PDB file of C-alpha atoms in Angstrom:
ATOM      1  CA  MET A   1     -29.151  39.829  -0.457  1.00 67.00           C
ATOM      2  CA  ALA A   2     -27.945  40.971   2.757  1.00 71.00           C
ATOM      3  CA  ARG A   3     -27.217  37.232   3.925  1.00 72.00           C
ATOM      4  CA  PHE A   4     -25.070  36.868   0.318  1.00 76.00           C
ATOM      5  CA  ARG A   5     -22.774  39.203   0.981  1.00 76.00           C
ATOM      6  CA  HIS A   6     -20.086  37.215   2.695  1.00 75.00           C
ATOM      7  CA  LEU A   7     -20.047  35.192  -0.769  1.00 78.00           C
ATOM      8  CA  THR A   8     -18.960  37.951  -2.788  1.00 77.00           C
ATOM      9  CA  GLY A   9     -15.325  37.771  -2.152  1.00 71.00           C
ATOM     10  CA  ILE A  10     -15.400  34.227  -3.084  1.00 73.00           C
ATOM     11  CA  ALA A  11     -17.535  34.976  -6.337  1.00 75.00           C
ATOM     12  CA  VAL A  12     -14.996  37.479  -7.306  1.00 71.00           C
ATOM     13  CA  LEU A  13     -11.844  35.447  -6.230  1.00 66.00           C
ATOM     14  CA  ALA A  14     -13.167  31.747  -7.875  1.00 66.00           C
ATOM     15  CA  PRO A  15     -12.803  32.903 -11.690  1.00 62.00           C
ATOM     16  CA  ALA A  16      -9.057  33.644 -10.554  1.00 58.00           C
ATOM     17  CA  ALA A  17      -8.576  29.682  -9.803  1.00 59.00           C
ATOM     18  CA  LEU A  18      -9.566  28.806 -13.421  1.00 59.00           C
ATOM     19  CA  LEU A  19      -6.653  31.468 -14.847  1.00 53.00           C
ATOM     20  CA  PRO A  20      -4.180  29.388 -16.949  1.00 52.00           C
ATOM     21  CA  MET A  21      -1.261  29.006 -14.927  1.00 52.00           C
ATOM     22  CA  PRO A  22       1.977  27.159 -15.960  1.00 53.00           C
ATOM     23  CA  ALA A  23       1.925  23.446 -14.727  1.00 57.00           C
ATOM     24  CA  LEU A  24       5.106  21.991 -14.956  1.00 69.00           C
ATOM     25  CA  ALA A  25       4.563  19.357 -12.350  1.00 67.00           C
ATOM     26  CA  CYS A  26       2.042  17.588 -14.304  1.00 84.00           C
ATOM     27  CA  THR A  27       2.876  13.839 -15.566  1.00 87.00           C
ATOM     28  CA  LEU A  28       0.570  14.451 -18.726  1.00 88.00           C
ATOM     29  CA  CYS A  29       1.831  18.247 -19.260  1.00 88.00           C
ATOM     30  CA  HIS A  30       3.307  19.560 -22.597  1.00 87.00           C
ATOM     31  CA  SER A  31       6.545  20.958 -20.733  1.00 89.00           C
ATOM     32  CA  PRO A  32       9.956  20.003 -21.060  1.00 89.00           C
ATOM     33  CA  GLN A  33      10.242  18.709 -17.561  1.00 89.00           C
ATOM     34  CA  ALA A  34       6.859  16.440 -18.198  1.00 91.00           C
ATOM     35  CA  ALA A  35       8.575  15.096 -21.392  1.00 92.00           C
ATOM     36  CA  SER A  36      11.616  14.328 -19.398  1.00 92.00           C
ATOM     37  CA  VAL A  37       9.748  12.484 -16.794  1.00 93.00           C
ATOM     38  CA  ARG A  38       7.474  10.357 -19.743  1.00 94.00           C
ATOM     39  CA  GLU A  39      10.719   9.866 -21.443  1.00 94.00           C
ATOM     40  CA  ARG A  40      11.935   7.723 -18.463  1.00 95.00           C
ATOM     41  CA  LEU A  41       9.059   6.212 -17.262  1.00 94.00           C
ATOM     42  CA  LEU A  42       8.182   4.790 -20.836  1.00 95.00           C
ATOM     43  CA  ALA A  43      11.935   3.591 -21.029  1.00 95.00           C
ATOM     44  CA  ALA A  44      12.529  -0.048 -21.977  1.00 95.00           C
ATOM     45  CA  ASP A  45      12.479  -1.293 -18.171  1.00 95.00           C
ATOM     46  CA  LEU A  46       8.728  -0.189 -17.877  1.00 97.00           C
ATOM     47  CA  TRP A  47       6.925  -3.709 -17.715  1.00 97.00           C
ATOM     48  CA  TRP A  48       9.900  -4.773 -15.737  1.00 97.00           C
ATOM     49  CA  ASN A  49       9.112  -2.080 -13.429  1.00 97.00           C
ATOM     50  CA  ALA A  50       5.432  -2.537 -13.372  1.00 97.00           C
ATOM     51  CA  CYS A  51       5.778  -6.154 -12.292  1.00 97.00           C
ATOM     52  CA  ALA A  52       8.212  -5.734  -9.684  1.00 97.00           C
ATOM     53  CA  VAL A  53       6.104  -3.254  -8.258  1.00 97.00           C
ATOM     54  CA  ALA A  54       2.904  -5.309  -8.442  1.00 97.00           C
ATOM     55  CA  LEU A  55       4.724  -8.326  -7.317  1.00 98.00           C
ATOM     56  CA  PRO A  56       4.417  -8.111  -3.783  1.00 98.00           C
ATOM     57  CA  LEU A  57       1.118  -6.813  -3.687  1.00 97.00           C
ATOM     58  CA  MET A  58      -0.037  -9.780  -5.961  1.00 98.00           C
ATOM     59  CA  LEU A  59       1.739 -12.136  -3.461  1.00 98.00           C
ATOM     60  CA  LEU A  60      -0.370 -10.954  -0.744  1.00 98.00           C
ATOM     61  CA  LEU A  61      -3.372 -10.793  -2.441  1.00 97.00           C
ATOM     62  CA  SER A  62      -3.332 -14.121  -2.855  1.00 97.00           C
ATOM     63  CA  VAL A  63      -2.437 -15.094   0.903  1.00 96.00           C
ATOM     64  CA  VAL A  64      -5.912 -13.963   1.265  1.00 97.00           C
ATOM     65  CA  ALA A  65      -7.548 -15.398  -1.594  1.00 96.00           C
ATOM     66  CA  LEU A  66      -6.349 -18.631  -0.011  1.00 95.00           C
ATOM     67  CA  VAL A  67      -7.430 -17.945   3.524  1.00 94.00           C
ATOM     68  CA  VAL A  68     -11.038 -16.619   2.299  1.00 92.00           C
ATOM     69  CA  ARG A  69     -11.656 -19.975   0.063  1.00 86.00           C
ATOM     70  CA  GLU A  70     -12.735 -22.703   2.478  1.00 69.00           C
ATOM     71  CA  PRO A  71     -10.798 -25.694   2.103  1.00 70.00           C
ATOM     72  CA  GLY A  72     -13.125 -27.861   0.084  1.00 62.00           C
ATOM     73  CA  LYS A  73     -13.871 -25.370  -2.432  1.00 55.00           C
ATOM     74  CA  ARG A  74     -10.050 -24.658  -3.364  1.00 52.00           C
ATOM     75  CA  SER A  75      -9.785 -28.064  -4.838  1.00 50.00           C
ATOM     76  CA  GLN A  76     -13.041 -27.782  -7.038  1.00 49.00           C
ATOM     77  CA  PRO A  77     -12.423 -26.612 -10.323  1.00 51.00           C
TER      78      PRO A  77
ATOM     79  CA  MET B   1      -8.458 -23.393  10.896  1.00 61.00           C
ATOM     80  CA  ILE B   2     -12.257 -23.186  12.005  1.00 74.00           C
ATOM     81  CA  ALA B   3     -14.668 -21.818   9.681  1.00 79.00           C
ATOM     82  CA  SER B   4     -15.851 -19.611  11.858  1.00 90.00           C
ATOM     83  CA  ARG B   5     -12.941 -17.557  11.803  1.00 93.00           C
ATOM     84  CA  ARG B   6     -12.336 -17.609   8.370  1.00 94.00           C
ATOM     85  CA  PRO B   7     -14.180 -14.684   7.484  1.00 95.00           C
ATOM     86  CA  LEU B   8     -12.753 -12.135   9.796  1.00 97.00           C
ATOM     87  CA  LEU B   9      -9.281 -13.391   9.536  1.00 97.00           C
ATOM     88  CA  SER B  10      -9.284 -12.628   5.718  1.00 97.00           C
ATOM     89  CA  ALA B  11     -10.589  -9.352   6.109  1.00 98.00           C
ATOM     90  CA  GLY B  12      -8.389  -8.485   9.057  1.00 98.00           C
ATOM     91  CA  LEU B  13      -5.676  -9.675   6.661  1.00 98.00           C
ATOM     92  CA  ALA B  14      -6.530  -7.694   3.985  1.00 98.00           C
ATOM     93  CA  LEU B  15      -6.988  -4.354   5.921  1.00 98.00           C
ATOM     94  CA  GLY B  16      -3.760  -4.991   7.527  1.00 98.00           C
ATOM     95  CA  ILE B  17      -2.328  -5.282   4.288  1.00 98.00           C
ATOM     96  CA  GLY B  18      -3.287  -2.184   2.893  1.00 98.00           C
ATOM     97  CA  MET B  19      -2.884  -0.202   6.452  1.00 97.00           C
ATOM     98  CA  GLY B  20       0.366  -1.164   6.637  1.00 97.00           C
ATOM     99  CA  GLY B  21       1.192  -0.063   2.719  1.00 98.00           C
ATOM    100  CA  PHE B  22      -0.281   2.931   3.478  1.00 98.00           C
ATOM    101  CA  VAL B  23       1.762   3.757   6.510  1.00 97.00           C
ATOM    102  CA  ASP B  24       5.110   2.694   4.628  1.00 97.00           C
ATOM    103  CA  GLY B  25       3.862   4.789   1.549  1.00 97.00           C
ATOM    104  CA  ILE B  26       2.476   7.534   3.756  1.00 97.00           C
ATOM    105  CA  VAL B  27       5.904   8.000   6.468  1.00 97.00           C
ATOM    106  CA  PHE B  28       8.462   6.321   4.777  1.00 97.00           C
ATOM    107  CA  HIS B  29       7.981   7.578   1.448  1.00 97.00           C
ATOM    108  CA  GLN B  30       6.330  10.961   1.683  1.00 96.00           C
ATOM    109  CA  ILE B  31       7.042  12.446   5.064  1.00 97.00           C
ATOM    110  CA  LEU B  32      10.575  10.899   5.574  1.00 96.00           C
ATOM    111  CA  GLN B  33      11.383  10.514   2.178  1.00 96.00           C
ATOM    112  CA  PHE B  34      13.650   7.903   3.092  1.00 96.00           C
ATOM    113  CA  HIS B  35      12.835   5.775  -0.044  1.00 97.00           C
ATOM    114  CA  ASN B  36      10.359   5.624  -2.994  1.00 97.00           C
ATOM    115  CA  MET B  37       9.285   2.796  -5.166  1.00 97.00           C
ATOM    116  CA  LEU B  38      12.387   2.565  -7.508  1.00 97.00           C
ATOM    117  CA  SER B  39      14.801   5.129  -5.492  1.00 97.00           C
ATOM    118  CA  ALA B  40      17.784   1.964  -6.129  1.00 97.00           C
ATOM    119  CA  ARG B  41      17.009   1.767  -9.744  1.00 96.00           C
ATOM    120  CA  ILE B  42      15.984   5.232 -10.704  1.00 96.00           C
ATOM    121  CA  PRO B  43      17.866   8.028  -8.101  1.00 95.00           C
ATOM    122  CA  ASN B  44      15.632  10.077  -6.489  1.00 94.00           C
ATOM    123  CA  THR B  45      18.539  13.049  -6.265  1.00 94.00           C
ATOM    124  CA  ASP B  46      17.131  15.431  -8.945  1.00 93.00           C
ATOM    125  CA  TYR B  47      13.802  16.354 -10.317  1.00 92.00           C
ATOM    126  CA  VAL B  48      12.838  14.001 -13.496  1.00 93.00           C
ATOM    127  CA  GLY B  49      14.051  10.956 -10.905  1.00 95.00           C
ATOM    128  CA  ALA B  50      11.732  12.120  -8.192  1.00 95.00           C
ATOM    129  CA  LYS B  51       9.046  12.695 -10.096  1.00 94.00           C
ATOM    130  CA  VAL B  52       9.385   9.305 -12.162  1.00 96.00           C
ATOM    131  CA  ASN B  53       9.426   7.480  -8.286  1.00 97.00           C
ATOM    132  CA  MET B  54       6.547   9.565  -7.635  1.00 96.00           C
ATOM    133  CA  VAL B  55       4.525   7.805 -10.534  1.00 96.00           C
ATOM    134  CA  TRP B  56       5.644   4.578  -9.230  1.00 97.00           C
ATOM    135  CA  ASP B  57       4.978   5.253  -5.366  1.00 97.00           C
ATOM    136  CA  GLY B  58       1.483   6.482  -7.132  1.00 97.00           C
ATOM    137  CA  PHE B  59       0.962   2.806  -8.774  1.00 97.00           C
ATOM    138  CA  PHE B  60       1.629   1.557  -5.809  1.00 97.00           C
ATOM    139  CA  HIS B  61      -0.703   3.392  -3.697  1.00 97.00           C
ATOM    140  CA  ALA B  62      -3.426   2.384  -6.151  1.00 98.00           C
ATOM    141  CA  GLY B  63      -2.597  -1.364  -5.303  1.00 97.00           C
ATOM    142  CA  VAL B  64      -2.876  -0.732  -1.579  1.00 98.00           C
ATOM    143  CA  TRP B  65      -6.129   0.926  -1.742  1.00 98.00           C
ATOM    144  CA  THR B  66      -7.607  -1.645  -3.537  1.00 98.00           C
ATOM    145  CA  ILE B  67      -6.124  -4.469  -0.995  1.00 98.00           C
ATOM    146  CA  THR B  68      -7.829  -2.344   1.062  1.00 98.00           C
ATOM    147  CA  ALA B  69     -10.908  -1.909  -0.571  1.00 98.00           C
ATOM    148  CA  ILE B  70     -11.181  -5.343  -0.654  1.00 98.00           C
ATOM    149  CA  GLY B  71     -10.374  -5.606   3.133  1.00 98.00           C
ATOM    150  CA  ILE B  72     -13.656  -3.501   3.679  1.00 98.00           C
ATOM    151  CA  ALA B  73     -15.226  -5.563   1.494  1.00 98.00           C
ATOM    152  CA  LEU B  74     -14.545  -8.739   3.140  1.00 97.00           C
ATOM    153  CA  LEU B  75     -15.257  -7.183   6.472  1.00 98.00           C
ATOM    154  CA  TRP B  76     -18.988  -6.529   5.568  1.00 97.00           C
ATOM    155  CA  ARG B  77     -19.362  -9.934   4.252  1.00 96.00           C
ATOM    156  CA  ALA B  78     -17.897 -11.346   7.840  1.00 96.00           C
ATOM    157  CA  GLY B  79     -20.684  -8.976   9.447  1.00 96.00           C
ATOM    158  CA  ARG B  80     -23.391 -10.612   7.426  1.00 95.00           C
ATOM    159  CA  ARG B  81     -22.484 -14.541   8.000  1.00 93.00           C
ATOM    160  CA  GLU B  82     -23.975 -16.248  10.495  1.00 92.00           C
ATOM    161  CA  GLY B  83     -21.791 -18.116  13.292  1.00 92.00           C
ATOM    162  CA  ALA B  84     -18.951 -15.992  12.091  1.00 93.00           C
ATOM    163  CA  ASP B  85     -16.623 -15.229  15.142  1.00 93.00           C
ATOM    164  CA  LEU B  86     -16.869 -11.415  15.113  1.00 94.00           C
ATOM    165  CA  SER B  87     -14.165 -11.033  18.307  1.00 94.00           C
ATOM    166  CA  GLY B  88     -12.092  -8.356  18.954  1.00 94.00           C
ATOM    167  CA  GLY B  89      -8.960 -10.096  19.378  1.00 95.00           C
ATOM    168  CA  LEU B  90      -9.220 -11.505  15.877  1.00 96.00           C
ATOM    169  CA  LEU B  91      -9.818  -8.835  14.097  1.00 97.00           C
ATOM    170  CA  ALA B  92      -7.067  -7.249  16.020  1.00 97.00           C
ATOM    171  CA  GLY B  93      -4.815 -10.052  15.302  1.00 97.00           C
ATOM    172  CA  SER B  94      -5.395 -10.415  11.845  1.00 98.00           C
ATOM    173  CA  LEU B  95      -5.000  -6.839  11.236  1.00 98.00           C
ATOM    174  CA  LEU B  96      -1.009  -7.325  12.604  1.00 98.00           C
ATOM    175  CA  ILE B  97      -0.476 -10.157  10.904  1.00 98.00           C
ATOM    176  CA  GLY B  98      -1.806  -8.673   7.759  1.00 98.00           C
ATOM    177  CA  TRP B  99       0.748  -5.550   8.428  1.00 98.00           C
ATOM    178  CA  GLY B 100       3.517  -8.041   9.257  1.00 98.00           C
ATOM    179  CA  LEU B 101       3.324  -9.817   6.033  1.00 98.00           C
ATOM    180  CA  PHE B 102       3.127  -6.645   4.019  1.00 98.00           C
ATOM    181  CA  ASN B 103       6.825  -6.083   5.873  1.00 98.00           C
ATOM    182  CA  LEU B 104       7.763  -9.352   5.473  1.00 98.00           C
ATOM    183  CA  VAL B 105       7.227 -10.064   1.739  1.00 98.00           C
ATOM    184  CA  GLU B 106       7.342  -6.254   0.385  1.00 98.00           C
ATOM    185  CA  GLY B 107      10.710  -6.196   2.614  1.00 97.00           C
ATOM    186  CA  VAL B 108      12.042  -9.428   1.125  1.00 98.00           C
ATOM    187  CA  ILE B 109      11.057  -9.053  -2.628  1.00 97.00           C
ATOM    188  CA  ASP B 110      11.855  -5.050  -2.777  1.00 97.00           C
ATOM    189  CA  HIS B 111      14.597  -4.730  -0.198  1.00 97.00           C
ATOM    190  CA  HIS B 112      16.410  -7.307  -0.931  1.00 97.00           C
ATOM    191  CA  LEU B 113      15.812  -9.849  -4.121  1.00 97.00           C
ATOM    192  CA  LEU B 114      14.925  -7.235  -6.640  1.00 97.00           C
ATOM    193  CA  GLN B 115      16.536  -4.538  -4.537  1.00 96.00           C
ATOM    194  CA  LEU B 116      14.233  -1.823  -6.163  1.00 97.00           C
ATOM    195  CA  HIS B 117      14.874   0.594  -3.012  1.00 97.00           C
ATOM    196  CA  HIS B 118      15.693   0.011   0.702  1.00 97.00           C
ATOM    197  CA  VAL B 119      14.471   1.304   3.870  1.00 97.00           C
ATOM    198  CA  TYR B 120      16.819   4.002   3.922  1.00 96.00           C
ATOM    199  CA  GLU B 121      18.151   4.523   0.540  1.00 95.00           C
ATOM    200  CA  PRO B 122      21.057   6.769   1.131  1.00 95.00           C
ATOM    201  CA  SER B 123      22.859   3.589   3.486  1.00 95.00           C
ATOM    202  CA  GLY B 124      21.320   1.081   0.883  1.00 94.00           C
ATOM    203  CA  LEU B 125      21.129  -2.267   1.870  1.00 96.00           C
ATOM    204  CA  SER B 126      21.587  -2.041   5.645  1.00 96.00           C
ATOM    205  CA  ALA B 127      20.884  -2.884   9.040  1.00 97.00           C
ATOM    206  CA  TRP B 128      17.636  -1.050   8.384  1.00 97.00           C
ATOM    207  CA  ASP B 129      16.021  -3.896   6.086  1.00 97.00           C
ATOM    208  CA  GLY B 130      16.860  -6.700   8.575  1.00 97.00           C
ATOM    209  CA  LEU B 131      15.122  -4.806  10.993  1.00 97.00           C
ATOM    210  CA  PHE B 132      11.944  -3.945   9.022  1.00 98.00           C
ATOM    211  CA  LEU B 133      11.727  -7.831   8.295  1.00 98.00           C
ATOM    212  CA  LEU B 134      12.171  -8.315  12.264  1.00 98.00           C
ATOM    213  CA  TRP B 135       9.687  -5.450  12.979  1.00 98.00           C
ATOM    214  CA  GLY B 136       7.426  -7.628  10.439  1.00 98.00           C
ATOM    215  CA  ALA B 137       8.064 -10.738  11.814  1.00 98.00           C
ATOM    216  CA  GLY B 138       7.378  -9.485  15.160  1.00 98.00           C
ATOM    217  CA  MET B 139       3.836  -8.078  14.246  1.00 98.00           C
ATOM    218  CA  VAL B 140       3.253 -11.392  12.865  1.00 98.00           C
ATOM    219  CA  ALA B 141       3.951 -13.215  15.684  1.00 98.00           C
ATOM    220  CA  GLY B 142       1.997 -10.826  17.892  1.00 97.00           C
ATOM    221  CA  GLY B 143      -0.866 -11.258  15.707  1.00 97.00           C
ATOM    222  CA  TRP B 144      -1.051 -14.792  16.046  1.00 96.00           C
ATOM    223  CA  TRP B 145      -0.963 -14.698  19.584  1.00 96.00           C
ATOM    224  CA  LEU B 146      -4.056 -12.354  19.576  1.00 96.00           C
ATOM    225  CA  CYS B 147      -5.648 -14.502  17.471  1.00 94.00           C
ATOM    226  CA  ARG B 148      -5.351 -17.634  19.718  1.00 91.00           C
ATOM    227  CA  HIS B 149      -5.879 -15.600  22.779  1.00 88.00           C
ATOM    228  CA  GLY B 150      -8.306 -12.708  22.328  1.00 73.00           C
ATOM    229  CA  ARG B 151     -11.318 -14.877  21.931  1.00 64.00           C
ATOM    230  CA  GLU B 152     -14.256 -13.745  23.332  1.00 52.00           C
ATOM    231  CA  HIS B 153     -16.421 -16.459  25.393  1.00 44.00           C
TER     232      HIS B 153
END
């Protein structure tokens, strides 16, 4: 058991990490700040913002797809 | 395009796009904090605005991660393709082209057309956005040269 003595400190401190702490910086938390963030995120422009963020990445993926597919296979249904 | 080059070229493009996206996200969004994904539409100068932008940055990084994962899969596929050109010049060149394409496409759409954000947000649309496009064009040109001249014999 002497060789496990160095783990004693960890065993004592580890439960402290599980104590409930105010997590104000959490997107899904029940705090006024989190509620404000969600309200702004889910506003009327949600889908516009989502499409705008995705658009460049979709275009770039389509470039990769064009290169991946052999020319003969592109014309196949 | 020679069929033997297509497998590694597509892999390098995807990986270059992904790596370019990560450089943009990590350096400009997080370390230097020059801008965030929607910082021209949702100011990141207050707590809620900064956190909302962080969420959209997260979605952007999720997309970039996905493209990188596709690139890894394509690279594995290229390695298994008999007769595929696996030269270092082609890989390096395609990585550069992919990164450059990221700068060009993301720059034109996000910085100029939709104006979601700008390279240096405090200045709005500025010379930095033009330089970002020039940088992308330069990488595409350099990558193109590498692809053509970097073949193993």
